[in-house]
JSON list of C-alpha atoms in Angstrom, two decimals:
[
{"chain": "A", "resi": 1, "resn": "ASP", "atom": "CA", "xyz": [6.47, -7.46, -14.94]},
{"chain": "A", "resi": 2, "resn": "THR", "atom": "CA", "xyz": [3.58, -8.48, -12.68]},
{"chain": "A", "resi": 3, "resn": "ALA", "atom": "CA", "xyz": [4.13, -7.68, -9.00]},
{"chain": "A", "resi": 4, "resn": "VAL", "atom": "CA", "xyz": [1.88, -10.44, -7.61]},
{"chain": "A", "resi": 5, "resn": "SER", "atom": "CA", "xyz": [1.14, -13.24, -10.02]},
{"chain": "A", "resi": 6, "resn": "GLN", "atom": "CA", "xyz": [-1.14, -16.21, -9.50]},
{"chain": "A", "resi": 7, "resn": "THR", "atom": "CA", "xyz": [-1.67, -19.31, -11.57]},
{"chain": "A", "resi": 8, "resn": "PRO", "atom": "CA", "xyz": [-3.92, -20.60, -12.88]},
{"chain": "A", "resi": 9, "resn": "LYS", "atom": "CA", "xyz": [-6.30, -17.75, -13.60]},
{"chain": "A", "resi": 10, "resn": "TYR", "atom": "CA", "xyz": [-9.20, -20.15, -14.17]},
{"chain": "A", "resi": 11, "resn": "LEU", "atom": "CA", "xyz": [-9.66, -23.61, -12.78]},
{"chain": "A", "resi": 12, "resn": "VAL", "atom": "CA", "xyz": [-12.63, -25.89, -13.45]},
{"chain": "A", "resi": 13, "resn": "THR", "atom": "CA", "xyz": [-12.67, -29.23, -11.69]},
{"chain": "A", "resi": 14, "resn": "GLN", "atom": "CA", "xyz": [-14.90, -31.97, -10.32]},
{"chain": "A", "resi": 15, "resn": "MET", "atom": "CA", "xyz": [-15.98, -32.44, -6.73]},
{"chain": "A", "resi": 16, "resn": "GLY", "atom": "CA", "xyz": [-13.57, -34.55, -4.75]},
{"chain": "A", "resi": 17, "resn": "ASN", "atom": "CA", "xyz": [-10.49, -33.54, -6.71]},
{"chain": "A", "resi": 18, "resn": "ASP", "atom": "CA", "xyz": [-7.37, -31.95, -5.23]},
{"chain": "A", "resi": 19, "resn": "LYS", "atom": "CA", "xyz": [-6.04, -28.74, -6.76]},
{"chain": "A", "resi": 20, "resn": "SER", "atom": "CA", "xyz": [-3.39, -26.10, -6.13]},
{"chain": "A", "resi": 21, "resn": "ILE", "atom": "CA", "xyz": [-3.11, -22.41, -6.83]},
{"chain": "A", "resi": 22, "resn": "LYS", "atom": "CA", "xyz": [0.32, -20.83, -6.92]},
{"chain": "A", "resi": 23, "resn": "CYS", "atom": "CA", "xyz": [1.32, -17.29, -6.04]},
{"chain": "A", "resi": 24, "resn": "GLU", "atom": "CA", "xyz": [4.56, -15.40, -6.43]},
{"chain": "A", "resi": 25, "resn": "GLN", "atom": "CA", "xyz": [5.48, -11.81, -5.61]},
{"chain": "A", "resi": 26, "resn": "ASN", "atom": "CA", "xyz": [8.53, -9.91, -6.84]},
{"chain": "A", "resi": 27, "resn": "LEU", "atom": "CA", "xyz": [8.09, -6.88, -4.59]},
{"chain": "A", "resi": 28, "resn": "GLY", "atom": "CA", "xyz": [10.41, -8.07, -1.83]},
{"chain": "A", "resi": 29, "resn": "HIS", "atom": "CA", "xyz": [7.49, -8.05, 0.60]},
{"chain": "A", "resi": 30, "resn": "ASP", "atom": "CA", "xyz": [7.69, -10.04, 3.83]},
{"chain": "A", "resi": 31, "resn": "THR", "atom": "CA", "xyz": [4.02, -10.91, 4.22]},
{"chain": "A", "resi": 32, "resn": "MET", "atom": "CA", "xyz": [1.71, -12.82, 1.91]},
{"chain": "A", "resi": 33, "resn": "TYR", "atom": "CA", "xyz": [-1.99, -13.65, 2.11]},
{"chain": "A", "resi": 34, "resn": "TRP", "atom": "CA", "xyz": [-4.80, -15.67, 0.65]},
{"chain": "A", "resi": 35, "resn": "TYR", "atom": "CA", "xyz": [-8.22, -14.06, 0.42]},
{"chain": "A", "resi": 36, "resn": "LYS", "atom": "CA", "xyz": [-11.43, -15.66, -0.78]},
{"chain": "A", "resi": 37, "resn": "GLN", "atom": "CA", "xyz": [-14.14, -13.68, -2.56]},
{"chain": "A", "resi": 38, "resn": "ASP", "atom": "CA", "xyz": [-17.37, -15.50, -1.99]},
{"chain": "A", "resi": 39, "resn": "SER", "atom": "CA", "xyz": [-20.65, -15.37, -3.89]},
{"chain": "A", "resi": 40, "resn": "LYS", "atom": "CA", "xyz": [-21.72, -12.28, -1.93]},
{"chain": "A", "resi": 41, "resn": "LYS", "atom": "CA", "xyz": [-18.55, -10.54, -3.13]},
{"chain": "A", "resi": 42, "resn": "PHE", "atom": "CA", "xyz": [-16.98, -10.13, 0.32]},
{"chain": "A", "resi": 43, "resn": "LEU", "atom": "CA", "xyz": [-13.23, -10.56, 0.43]},
{"chain": "A", "resi": 44, "resn": "LYS", "atom": "CA", "xyz": [-12.36, -12.71, 3.43]},
{"chain": "A", "resi": 45, "resn": "ILE", "atom": "CA", "xyz": [-8.90, -13.45, 4.70]},
{"chain": "A", "resi": 46, "resn": "MET", "atom": "CA", "xyz": [-7.94, -17.11, 4.89]},
{"chain": "A", "resi": 47, "resn": "PHE", "atom": "CA", "xyz": [-4.23, -17.21, 5.69]},
{"chain": "A", "resi": 48, "resn": "SER", "atom": "CA", "xyz": [-1.26, -14.96, 6.13]},
{"chain": "A", "resi": 49, "resn": "TYR", "atom": "CA", "xyz": [2.44, -15.77, 6.20]},
{"chain": "A", "resi": 50, "resn": "ASN", "atom": "CA", "xyz": [5.29, -13.55, 7.32]},
{"chain": "A", "resi": 51, "resn": "ASN", "atom": "CA", "xyz": [8.72, -14.72, 6.20]},
{"chain": "A", "resi": 52, "resn": "LYS", "atom": "CA", "xyz": [7.40, -18.26, 5.71]},
{"chain": "A", "resi": 53, "resn": "GLU", "atom": "CA", "xyz": [5.77, -18.32, 9.15]},
{"chain": "A", "resi": 54, "resn": "LEU", "atom": "CA", "xyz": [2.00, -18.71, 9.45]},
{"chain": "A", "resi": 55, "resn": "ILE", "atom": "CA", "xyz": [0.61, -15.71, 11.33]},
{"chain": "A", "resi": 56, "resn": "ILE", "atom": "CA", "xyz": [-3.08, -15.73, 10.44]},
{"chain": "A", "resi": 57, "resn": "ASN", "atom": "CA", "xyz": [-5.15, -18.86, 10.08]},
{"chain": "A", "resi": 58, "resn": "GLU", "atom": "CA", "xyz": [-8.83, -18.07, 9.89]},
{"chain": "A", "resi": 59, "resn": "THR", "atom": "CA", "xyz": [-11.64, -20.55, 10.39]},
{"chain": "A", "resi": 60, "resn": "VAL", "atom": "CA", "xyz": [-11.01, -22.42, 7.19]},
{"chain": "A", "resi": 61, "resn": "PRO", "atom": "CA", "xyz": [-11.64, -26.16, 6.63]},
{"chain": "A", "resi": 62, "resn": "ASN", "atom": "CA", "xyz": [-8.44, -28.14, 7.04]},
{"chain": "A", "resi": 63, "resn": "ARG", "atom": "CA", "xyz": [-8.89, -29.28, 3.44]},
{"chain": "A", "resi": 64, "resn": "PHE", "atom": "CA", "xyz": [-7.18, -25.97, 2.66]},
{"chain": "A", "resi": 65, "resn": "SER", "atom": "CA", "xyz": [-3.45, -26.04, 3.26]},
{"chain": "A", "resi": 66, "resn": "PRO", "atom": "CA", "xyz": [-1.16, -23.13, 2.48]},
{"chain": "A", "resi": 67, "resn": "LYS", "atom": "CA", "xyz": [2.54, -23.62, 1.87]},
{"chain": "A", "resi": 68, "resn": "SER", "atom": "CA", "xyz": [5.23, -20.97, 1.75]},
{"chain": "A", "resi": 69, "resn": "PRO", "atom": "CA", "xyz": [8.55, -22.38, 0.49]},
{"chain": "A", "resi": 70, "resn": "ASP", "atom": "CA", "xyz": [10.11, -18.92, 0.70]},
{"chain": "A", "resi": 71, "resn": "LYS", "atom": "CA", "xyz": [8.88, -15.42, 1.38]},
{"chain": "A", "resi": 72, "resn": "ALA", "atom": "CA", "xyz": [8.23, -14.75, -2.29]},
{"chain": "A", "resi": 73, "resn": "HIS", "atom": "CA", "xyz": [5.87, -17.69, -2.75]},
{"chain": "A", "resi": 74, "resn": "LEU", "atom": "CA", "xyz": [2.63, -18.75, -1.14]},
{"chain": "A", "resi": 75, "resn": "ASN", "atom": "CA", "xyz": [0.71, -21.65, -2.59]},
{"chain": "A", "resi": 76, "resn": "LEU", "atom": "CA", "xyz": [-2.75, -22.89, -1.69]},
{"chain": "A", "resi": 77, "resn": "HIS", "atom": "CA", "xyz": [-3.62, -26.56, -1.89]},
{"chain": "A", "resi": 78, "resn": "ILE", "atom": "CA", "xyz": [-7.22, -27.69, -1.60]},
{"chain": "A", "resi": 79, "resn": "ASN", "atom": "CA", "xyz": [-8.14, -31.33, -0.98]},
{"chain": "A", "resi": 80, "resn": "SER", "atom": "CA", "xyz": [-11.45, -33.03, -1.68]},
{"chain": "A", "resi": 81, "resn": "LEU", "atom": "CA", "xyz": [-12.99, -30.04, -3.40]},
{"chain": "A", "resi": 82, "resn": "GLU", "atom": "CA", "xyz": [-16.62, -29.23, -2.63]},
{"chain": "A", "resi": 83, "resn": "LEU", "atom": "CA", "xyz": [-19.19, -27.17, -4.50]},
{"chain": "A", "resi": 84, "resn": "GLY", "atom": "CA", "xyz": [-18.95, -24.43, -1.86]},
{"chain": "A", "resi": 85, "resn": "ASP", "atom": "CA", "xyz": [-15.27, -23.95, -2.62]},
{"chain": "A", "resi": 86, "resn": "SER", "atom": "CA", "xyz": [-16.22, -22.28, -5.88]},
{"chain": "A", "resi": 87, "resn": "ALA", "atom": "CA", "xyz": [-14.99, -18.70, -5.56]},
{"chain": "A", "resi": 88, "resn": "VAL", "atom": "CA", "xyz": [-12.31, -16.30, -6.66]},
{"chain": "A", "resi": 89, "resn": "TYR", "atom": "CA", "xyz": [-9.13, -16.68, -4.63]},
{"chain": "A", "resi": 90, "resn": "PHE", "atom": "CA", "xyz": [-6.83, -13.67, -4.39]},
{"chain": "A", "resi": 91, "resn": "CYS", "atom": "CA", "xyz": [-3.24, -13.75, -3.33]},
{"chain": "A", "resi": 92, "resn": "ALA", "atom": "CA", "xyz": [-1.80, -10.56, -1.86]},
{"chain": "A", "resi": 93, "resn": "SER", "atom": "CA", "xyz": [1.38, -9.30, -0.29]},
{"chain": "A", "resi": 94, "resn": "SER", "atom": "CA", "xyz": [2.42, -6.43, 1.96]},
{"chain": "A", "resi": 95, "resn": "LEU", "atom": "CA", "xyz": [5.71, -4.95, 3.02]},
{"chain": "A", "resi": 96, "resn": "GLY", "atom": "CA", "xyz": [5.60, -6.13, 6.62]},
{"chain": "A", "resi": 97, "resn": "THR", "atom": "CA", "xyz": [3.80, -6.49, 9.88]},
{"chain": "A", "resi": 98, "resn": "GLY", "atom": "CA", "xyz": [3.48, -4.41, 12.98]},
{"chain": "A", "resi": 99, "resn": "THR", "atom": "CA", "xyz": [2.16, -0.95, 13.58]},
{"chain": "A", "resi": 100, "resn": "ASP", "atom": "CA", "xyz": [3.26, 0.81, 10.44]},
{"chain": "A", "resi": 101, "resn": "PHE", "atom": "CA", "xyz": [0.05, 1.55, 8.56]},
{"chain": "A", "resi": 102, "resn": "GLY", "atom": "CA", "xyz": [1.72, 1.99, 5.21]},
{"chain": "A", "resi": 103, "resn": "ALA", "atom": "CA", "xyz": [3.62, -1.27, 5.49]},
{"chain": "A", "resi": 104, "resn": "ASN", "atom": "CA", "xyz": [0.39, -3.21, 5.56]},
{"chain": "A", "resi": 105, "resn": "VAL", "atom": "CA", "xyz": [-1.22, -1.93, 2.39]},
{"chain": "A", "resi": 106, "resn": "LEU", "atom": "CA", "xyz": [-2.02, -4.96, 0.29]},
{"chain": "A", "resi": 107, "resn": "THR", "atom": "CA", "xyz": [-0.93, -5.56, -3.29]},
{"chain": "A", "resi": 108, "resn": "PHE", "atom": "CA", "xyz": [-3.24, -8.11, -4.87]},
{"chain": "A", "resi": 109, "resn": "GLY", "atom": "CA", "xyz": [-2.84, -10.58, -7.67]},
{"chain": "A", "resi": 110, "resn": "ALA", "atom": "CA", "xyz": [-5.46, -10.77, -10.42]},
{"chain": "A", "resi": 111, "resn": "GLY", "atom": "CA", "xyz": [-7.31, -13.65, -8.79]},
{"chain": "A", "resi": 112, "resn": "SER", "atom": "CA", "xyz": [-7.90, -17.31, -9.58]},
{"chain": "A", "resi": 113, "resn": "ARG", "atom": "CA", "xyz": [-11.48, -18.30, -10.34]},
{"chain": "A", "resi": 114, "resn": "LEU", "atom": "CA", "xyz": [-12.17, -21.81, -9.10]},
{"chain": "A", "resi": 115, "resn": "THR", "atom": "CA", "xyz": [-15.31, -23.58, -10.30]},
{"chain": "A", "resi": 116, "resn": "VAL", "atom": "CA", "xyz": [-16.19, -26.92, -8.75]},
{"chain": "A", "resi": 117, "resn": "LEU", "atom": "CA", "xyz": [-18.74, -28.99, -10.68]},
{"chain": "B", "resi": 1, "resn": "ASP", "atom": "CA", "xyz": [-21.42, -11.53, 10.59]},
{"chain": "B", "resi": 2, "resn": "GLN", "atom": "CA", "xyz": [-19.93, -8.84, 8.38]},
{"chain": "B", "resi": 3, "resn": "GLN", "atom": "CA", "xyz": [-18.09, -6.12, 10.24]},
{"chain": "B", "resi": 4, "resn": "VAL", "atom": "CA", "xyz": [-17.73, -3.88, 7.20]},
{"chain": "B", "resi": 5, "resn": "LYS", "atom": "CA", "xyz": [-20.73, -3.15, 5.03]},
{"chain": "B", "resi": 6, "resn": "GLN", "atom": "CA", "xyz": [-21.25, -1.34, 1.78]},
{"chain": "B", "resi": 7, "resn": "ASN", "atom": "CA", "xyz": [-24.99, -1.17, 1.42]},
{"chain": "B", "resi": 8, "resn": "SER", "atom": "CA", "xyz": [-25.10, 0.21, -2.11]},
{"chain": "B", "resi": 9, "resn": "PRO", "atom": "CA", "xyz": [-24.14, -2.47, -4.61]},
{"chain": "B", "resi": 10, "resn": "SER", "atom": "CA", "xyz": [-24.04, 0.05, -7.44]},
{"chain": "B", "resi": 11, "resn": "LEU", "atom": "CA", "xyz": [-23.90, 3.75, -8.20]},
{"chain": "B", "resi": 12, "resn": "SER", "atom": "CA", "xyz": [-24.28, 5.62, -11.45]},
{"chain": "B", "resi": 13, "resn": "VAL", "atom": "CA", "xyz": [-22.94, 9.16, -11.85]},
{"chain": "B", "resi": 14, "resn": "GLN", "atom": "CA", "xyz": [-22.55, 11.58, -14.72]},
{"chain": "B", "resi": 15, "resn": "GLU", "atom": "CA", "xyz": [-19.02, 12.50, -15.79]},
{"chain": "B", "resi": 16, "resn": "GLY", "atom": "CA", "xyz": [-17.82, 15.65, -14.04]},
{"chain": "B", "resi": 17, "resn": "ARG", "atom": "CA", "xyz": [-20.15, 15.22, -11.05]},
{"chain": "B", "resi": 18, "resn": "ILE", "atom": "CA", "xyz": [-19.29, 14.00, -7.58]},
{"chain": "B", "resi": 19, "resn": "SER", "atom": "CA", "xyz": [-19.35, 10.30, -6.70]},
{"chain": "B", "resi": 20, "resn": "ILE", "atom": "CA", "xyz": [-19.95, 9.44, -3.05]},
{"chain": "B", "resi": 21, "resn": "LEU", "atom": "CA", "xyz": [-19.39, 5.88, -1.94]},
{"chain": "B", "resi": 22, "resn": "ASN", "atom": "CA", "xyz": [-20.35, 4.87, 1.57]},
{"chain": "B", "resi": 23, "resn": "CYS", "atom": "CA", "xyz": [-19.12, 2.30, 4.05]},
{"chain": "B", "resi": 24, "resn": "ASP", "atom": "CA", "xyz": [-20.28, 1.38, 7.55]},
{"chain": "B", "resi": 25, "resn": "TYR", "atom": "CA", "xyz": [-18.49, -0.70, 10.16]},
{"chain": "B", "resi": 26, "resn": "THR", "atom": "CA", "xyz": [-19.54, -2.25, 13.43]},
{"chain": "B", "resi": 27, "resn": "ASN", "atom": "CA", "xyz": [-16.27, -2.79, 15.30]},
{"chain": "B", "resi": 28, "resn": "SER", "atom": "CA", "xyz": [-15.26, 0.26, 17.34]},
{"chain": "B", "resi": 29, "resn": "MET", "atom": "CA", "xyz": [-11.73, -1.17, 17.61]},
{"chain": "B", "resi": 30, "resn": "PHE", "atom": "CA", "xyz": [-11.07, -0.56, 13.92]},
{"chain": "B", "resi": 31, "resn": "ASP", "atom": "CA", "xyz": [-8.63, 2.28, 13.50]},
{"chain": "B", "resi": 32, "resn": "TYR", "atom": "CA", "xyz": [-7.27, 2.03, 9.99]},
{"chain": "B", "resi": 33, "resn": "PHE", "atom": "CA", "xyz": [-9.41, 2.23, 6.89]},
{"chain": "B", "resi": 34, "resn": "LEU", "atom": "CA", "xyz": [-8.63, 1.83, 3.21]},
{"chain": "B", "resi": 35, "resn": "TRP", "atom": "CA", "xyz": [-10.36, 2.04, -0.12]},
{"chain": "B", "resi": 36, "resn": "TYR", "atom": "CA", "xyz": [-9.45, -0.25, -2.97]},
{"chain": "B", "resi": 37, "resn": "LYS", "atom": "CA", "xyz": [-10.49, -0.02, -6.59]},
{"chain": "B", "resi": 38, "resn": "LYS", "atom": "CA", "xyz": [-11.02, -3.07, -8.76]},
{"chain": "B", "resi": 39, "resn": "TYR", "atom": "CA", "xyz": [-11.34, -3.37, -12.52]},
{"chain": "B", "resi": 40, "resn": "PRO", "atom": "CA", "xyz": [-12.77, -6.55, -14.09]},
{"chain": "B", "resi": 41, "resn": "ALA", "atom": "CA", "xyz": [-10.33, -9.47, -14.27]},
{"chain": "B", "resi": 42, "resn": "GLU", "atom": "CA", "xyz": [-7.82, -7.60, -12.10]},
{"chain": "B", "resi": 43, "resn": "GLY", "atom": "CA", "xyz": [-7.04, -7.62, -8.40]},
{"chain": "B", "resi": 44, "resn": "PRO", "atom": "CA", "xyz": [-8.03, -4.72, -6.14]},
{"chain": "B", "resi": 45, "resn": "THR", "atom": "CA", "xyz": [-5.55, -1.85, -6.10]},
{"chain": "B", "resi": 46, "resn": "PHE", "atom": "CA", "xyz": [-4.99, 0.49, -3.19]},
{"chain": "B", "resi": 47, "resn": "LEU", "atom": "CA", "xyz": [-6.55, 3.92, -3.59]},
{"chain": "B", "resi": 48, "resn": "ILE", "atom": "CA", "xyz": [-6.50, 5.89, -0.35]},
{"chain": "B", "resi": 49, "resn": "SER", "atom": "CA", "xyz": [-6.41, 5.32, 3.41]},
{"chain": "B", "resi": 50, "resn": "ILE", "atom": "CA", "xyz": [-7.22, 7.07, 6.65]},
{"chain": "B", "resi": 51, "resn": "SER", "atom": "CA", "xyz": [-6.35, 6.38, 10.26]},
{"chain": "B", "resi": 52, "resn": "SER", "atom": "CA", "xyz": [-8.72, 6.95, 13.12]},
{"chain": "B", "resi": 53, "resn": "ILE", "atom": "CA", "xyz": [-6.79, 9.97, 14.36]},
{"chain": "B", "resi": 54, "resn": "LYS", "atom": "CA", "xyz": [-7.98, 11.90, 11.31]},
{"chain": "B", "resi": 55, "resn": "ASP", "atom": "CA", "xyz": [-11.40, 12.67, 9.92]},
{"chain": "B", "resi": 56, "resn": "LYS", "atom": "CA", "xyz": [-10.35, 13.51, 6.39]},
{"chain": "B", "resi": 57, "resn": "ASN", "atom": "CA", "xyz": [-7.64, 12.53, 3.95]},
{"chain": "B", "resi": 58, "resn": "GLU", "atom": "CA", "xyz": [-7.31, 13.92, 0.46]},
{"chain": "B", "resi": 59, "resn": "ASP", "atom": "CA", "xyz": [-5.36, 12.73, -2.55]},
{"chain": "B", "resi": 60, "resn": "GLY", "atom": "CA", "xyz": [-6.07, 14.57, -5.76]},
{"chain": "B", "resi": 61, "resn": "ARG", "atom": "CA", "xyz": [-9.65, 13.93, -6.83]},
{"chain": "B", "resi": 62, "resn": "PHE", "atom": "CA", "xyz": [-10.16, 11.42, -4.02]},
{"chain": "B", "resi": 63, "resn": "THR", "atom": "CA", "xyz": [-11.13, 12.32, -0.46]},
{"chain": "B", "resi": 64, "resn": "VAL", "atom": "CA", "xyz": [-12.00, 9.93, 2.33]},
{"chain": "B", "resi": 65, "resn": "PHE", "atom": "CA", "xyz": [-14.05, 11.12, 5.29]},
{"chain": "B", "resi": 66, "resn": "LEU", "atom": "CA", "xyz": [-14.25, 9.26, 8.59]},
{"chain": "B", "resi": 67, "resn": "ASN", "atom": "CA", "xyz": [-17.02, 9.71, 11.17]},
{"chain": "B", "resi": 68, "resn": "LYS", "atom": "CA", "xyz": [-15.97, 7.58, 14.11]},
{"chain": "B", "resi": 69, "resn": "SER", "atom": "CA", "xyz": [-19.04, 8.27, 16.22]},
{"chain": "B", "resi": 70, "resn": "ALA", "atom": "CA", "xyz": [-21.27, 7.04, 13.40]},
{"chain": "B", "resi": 71, "resn": "LYS", "atom": "CA", "xyz": [-18.83, 4.29, 12.40]},
{"chain": "B", "resi": 72, "resn": "HIS", "atom": "CA", "xyz": [-19.08, 5.52, 8.87]},
{"chain": "B", "resi": 73, "resn": "LEU", "atom": "CA", "xyz": [-16.67, 6.45, 6.16]},
{"chain": "B", "resi": 74, "resn": "SER", "atom": "CA", "xyz": [-17.16, 7.74, 2.67]},
{"chain": "B", "resi": 75, "resn": "LEU", "atom": "CA", "xyz": [-15.12, 8.18, -0.46]},
{"chain": "B", "resi": 76, "resn": "HIS", "atom": "CA", "xyz": [-15.69, 11.26, -2.56]},
{"chain": "B", "resi": 77, "resn": "ILE", "atom": "CA", "xyz": [-14.49, 11.43, -6.14]},
{"chain": "B", "resi": 78, "resn": "VAL", "atom": "CA", "xyz": [-14.68, 14.81, -7.78]},
{"chain": "B", "resi": 79, "resn": "PRO", "atom": "CA", "xyz": [-14.85, 15.35, -10.64]},
{"chain": "B", "resi": 80, "resn": "SER", "atom": "CA", "xyz": [-15.80, 11.80, -11.64]},
{"chain": "B", "resi": 81, "resn": "GLN", "atom": "CA", "xyz": [-14.29, 10.45, -14.85]},
{"chain": "B", "resi": 82, "resn": "PRO", "atom": "CA", "xyz": [-15.31, 7.46, -17.00]},
{"chain": "B", "resi": 83, "resn": "GLY", "atom": "CA", "xyz": [-12.02, 5.77, -16.07]},
{"chain": "B", "resi": 84, "resn": "ASP", "atom": "CA", "xyz": [-13.22, 5.75, -12.45]},
{"chain": "B", "resi": 85, "resn": "SER", "atom": "CA", "xyz": [-15.83, 3.14, -13.39]},
{"chain": "B", "resi": 86, "resn": "ALA", "atom": "CA", "xyz": [-14.88, 0.15, -11.26]},
{"chain": "B", "resi": 87, "resn": "VAL", "atom": "CA", "xyz": [-15.83, -1.70, -8.08]},
{"chain": "B", "resi": 88, "resn": "TYR", "atom": "CA", "xyz": [-14.74, 0.07, -4.91]},
{"chain": "B", "resi": 89, "resn": "PHE", "atom": "CA", "xyz": [-14.04, -1.90, -1.75]},
{"chain": "B", "resi": 90, "resn": "CYS", "atom": "CA", "xyz": [-13.84, -0.46, 1.71]},
{"chain": "B", "resi": 91, "resn": "ALA", "atom": "CA", "xyz": [-11.57, -2.25, 4.22]},
{"chain": "B", "resi": 92, "resn": "ALA", "atom": "CA", "xyz": [-10.80, -1.84, 7.91]},
{"chain": "B", "resi": 93, "resn": "SER", "atom": "CA", "xyz": [-8.33, -3.21, 10.43]},
{"chain": "B", "resi": 94, "resn": "GLY", "atom": "CA", "xyz": [-7.79, -2.97, 14.15]},
{"chain": "B", "resi": 95, "resn": "TYR", "atom": "CA", "xyz": [-4.76, -3.75, 16.29]},
{"chain": "B", "resi": 96, "resn": "ASN", "atom": "CA", "xyz": [-3.77, -6.55, 13.93]},
{"chain": "B", "resi": 97, "resn": "PHE", "atom": "CA", "xyz": [-2.79, -4.62, 10.86]},
{"chain": "B", "resi": 98, "resn": "ASN", "atom": "CA", "xyz": [-2.36, -7.79, 8.85]},
{"chain": "B", "resi": 99, "resn": "LYS", "atom": "CA", "xyz": [-6.04, -8.60, 9.14]},
{"chain": "B", "resi": 100, "resn": "PHE", "atom": "CA", "xyz": [-8.32, -6.49, 7.00]},
{"chain": "B", "resi": 101, "resn": "TYR", "atom": "CA", "xyz": [-12.08, -6.83, 6.86]},
{"chain": "B", "resi": 102, "resn": "PHE", "atom": "CA", "xyz": [-13.56, -5.95, 3.51]},
{"chain": "B", "resi": 103, "resn": "GLY", "atom": "CA", "xyz": [-16.99, -4.82, 2.43]},
{"chain": "B", "resi": 104, "resn": "SER", "atom": "CA", "xyz": [-18.79, -6.38, -0.54]},
{"chain": "B", "resi": 105, "resn": "GLY", "atom": "CA", "xyz": [-17.97, -3.51, -2.87]},
{"chain": "B", "resi": 106, "resn": "THR", "atom": "CA", "xyz": [-19.88, -0.81, -4.73]},
{"chain": "B", "resi": 107, "resn": "LYS", "atom": "CA", "xyz": [-19.84, -0.81, -8.50]},
{"chain": "B", "resi": 108, "resn": "LEU", "atom": "CA", "xyz": [-19.43, 2.74, -9.79]},
{"chain": "B", "resi": 109, "resn": "ASN", "atom": "CA", "xyz": [-20.46, 3.60, -13.32]},
{"chain": "B", "resi": 110, "resn": "VAL", "atom": "CA", "xyz": [-19.44, 7.04, -14.55]},
{"chain": "B", "resi": 111, "resn": "LYS", "atom": "CA", "xyz": [-21.38, 7.93, -17.67]},
{"chain": "B", "resi": 112, "resn": "PRO", "atom": "CA", "xyz": [-19.75, 10.14, -20.33]}
]
């Protein structure tokens, strides 16, 4: 039973299209994240939600819109896809926020590879 | 502007020997550091962490060393096993423990 699951695993689409990636965690964690792994392999945080509330919103084009219907789900919708959006997107979750080191260890999903043609 | 850097993209080690993976950071406000391990087609999994109040943390075959003055940390794996072959990411956070900065990873190959 996968702890953090994302769908789809692979997504190939044309420039200008709109697409969504879904993420679900069954760990009972309060905080969820979207990370992007770019062509240089760095993992960069995009968004973070705690109990459905947006707490981190990095400098990401507003074509990217996260949505958290409940604390177990965090979806990523991307409008007007561009070539530079091609990357692997990782969803992650952690137990909570605050100053407890252990509570902020991330559990990642397997990633969703987006290819924009 | 990458605040966490792993300057060795790859490392090859013989089984049974020590693997040493290195990580440098630029932000002196970072005080919590983690290593993640990633197999192909999987997400990174947590391996070991260290806070800035320590200079060493050990968990079985894995030891992380932190040198705050040099802004450098390293992961030692001894003895290395073929199953350790993976990409290892270093990550750091400061006062905002929800925001981790990751390096670009080092691909470790342990040869039988």
